[in-house]
Short mmCIF file of C-alpha atoms in Angstrom, two decimals:
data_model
loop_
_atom_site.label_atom_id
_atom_site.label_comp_id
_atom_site.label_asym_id
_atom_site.label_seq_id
_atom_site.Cartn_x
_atom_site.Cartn_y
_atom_site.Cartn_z
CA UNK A 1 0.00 0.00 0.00
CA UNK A 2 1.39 3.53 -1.04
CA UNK A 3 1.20 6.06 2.32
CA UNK A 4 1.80 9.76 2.16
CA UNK A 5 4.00 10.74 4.66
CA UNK A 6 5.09 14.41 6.37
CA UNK A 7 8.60 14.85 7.87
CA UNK A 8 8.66 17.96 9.58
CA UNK A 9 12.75 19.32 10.69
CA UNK A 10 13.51 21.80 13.50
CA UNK A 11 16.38 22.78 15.39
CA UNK A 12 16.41 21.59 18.95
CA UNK A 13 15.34 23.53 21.96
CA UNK A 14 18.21 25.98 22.87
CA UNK A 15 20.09 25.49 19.30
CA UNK A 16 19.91 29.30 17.89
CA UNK A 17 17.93 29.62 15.16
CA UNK A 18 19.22 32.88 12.96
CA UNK A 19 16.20 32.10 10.23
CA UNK A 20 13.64 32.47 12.83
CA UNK A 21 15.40 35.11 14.96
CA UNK A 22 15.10 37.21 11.45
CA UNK A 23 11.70 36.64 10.56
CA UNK A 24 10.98 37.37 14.26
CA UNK A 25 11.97 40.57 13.82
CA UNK A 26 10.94 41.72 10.65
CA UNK A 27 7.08 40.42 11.77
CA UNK A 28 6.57 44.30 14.02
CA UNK A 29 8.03 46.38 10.69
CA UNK A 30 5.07 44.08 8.61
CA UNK A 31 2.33 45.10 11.41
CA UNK A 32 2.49 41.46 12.96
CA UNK A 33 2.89 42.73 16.66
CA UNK A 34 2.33 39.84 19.14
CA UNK A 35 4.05 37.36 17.47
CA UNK A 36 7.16 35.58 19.92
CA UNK A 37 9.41 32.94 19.53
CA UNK A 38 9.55 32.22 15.90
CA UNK A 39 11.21 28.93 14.94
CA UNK A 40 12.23 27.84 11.13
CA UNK A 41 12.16 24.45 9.62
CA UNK A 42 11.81 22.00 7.11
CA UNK A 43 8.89 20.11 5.54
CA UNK A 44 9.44 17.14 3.41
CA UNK A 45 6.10 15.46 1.58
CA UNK A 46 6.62 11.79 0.20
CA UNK A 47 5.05 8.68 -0.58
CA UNK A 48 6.35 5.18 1.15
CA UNK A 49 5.33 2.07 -0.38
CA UNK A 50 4.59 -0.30 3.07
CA UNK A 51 2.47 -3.01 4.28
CA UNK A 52 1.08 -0.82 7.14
CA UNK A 53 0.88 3.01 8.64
CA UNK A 54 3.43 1.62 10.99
CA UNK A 55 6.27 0.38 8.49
CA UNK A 56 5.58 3.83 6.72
CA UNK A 57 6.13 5.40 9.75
CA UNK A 58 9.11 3.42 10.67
CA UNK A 59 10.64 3.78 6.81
CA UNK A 60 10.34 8.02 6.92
CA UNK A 61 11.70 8.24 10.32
CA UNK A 62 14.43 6.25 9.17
CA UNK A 63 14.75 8.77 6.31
CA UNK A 64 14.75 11.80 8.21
CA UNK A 65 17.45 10.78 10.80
CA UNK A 66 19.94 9.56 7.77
CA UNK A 67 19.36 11.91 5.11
CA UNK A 68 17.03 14.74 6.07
CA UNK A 69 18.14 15.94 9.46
CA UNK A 70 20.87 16.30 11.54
CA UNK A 71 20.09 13.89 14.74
CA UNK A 72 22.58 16.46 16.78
CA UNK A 73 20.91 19.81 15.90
CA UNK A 74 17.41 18.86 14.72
CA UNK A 75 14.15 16.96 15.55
CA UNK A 76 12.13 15.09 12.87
CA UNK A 77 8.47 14.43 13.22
CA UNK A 78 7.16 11.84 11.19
CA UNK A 79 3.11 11.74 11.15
CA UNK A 80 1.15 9.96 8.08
CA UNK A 81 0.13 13.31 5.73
CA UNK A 82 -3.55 14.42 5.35
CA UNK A 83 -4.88 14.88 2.51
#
């Protein structure tokens, strides 16, 4: 069975994020007041081929920790994509 799958990437808790710390504060200058602790990531889309949700699951998380994040700096969230 063919399962769509979402990998969302973020830097850690307490890993700086510049990207974030930028859009953060150009947000005031764009009349976004009220808007704290901006964080920037990554979202990767893709289907698995697998015989359950699970093994999907399984497959993208092994994915994201070999070739789309860095284990040390980042988290990856796998979750089955909605359509």
């Amino acid at each position: 069975m063919n399962y769509a799958v979402r990998v969302d990437v973020t830097l850690r808790t307490g890993i700086a994020d510049p990207a974030g710390s930028t859009i953060e504060r150009s947000l005031p200058t764009l009349g976004f007041d009220g808007v704290h602790r901006v964080r920037a990531g990554k979202l990767f889309l893709f289907e698995v081929d697998a015989s359950s949700p699970d093994e999907a699951l399984l497959t993208a998380q092994k994915l994201a920790d070999r070739l789309l994040s860095n284990p040390v700096i980042e988290d990856a969230r796998c979750s089955l994509a909605e359509d």
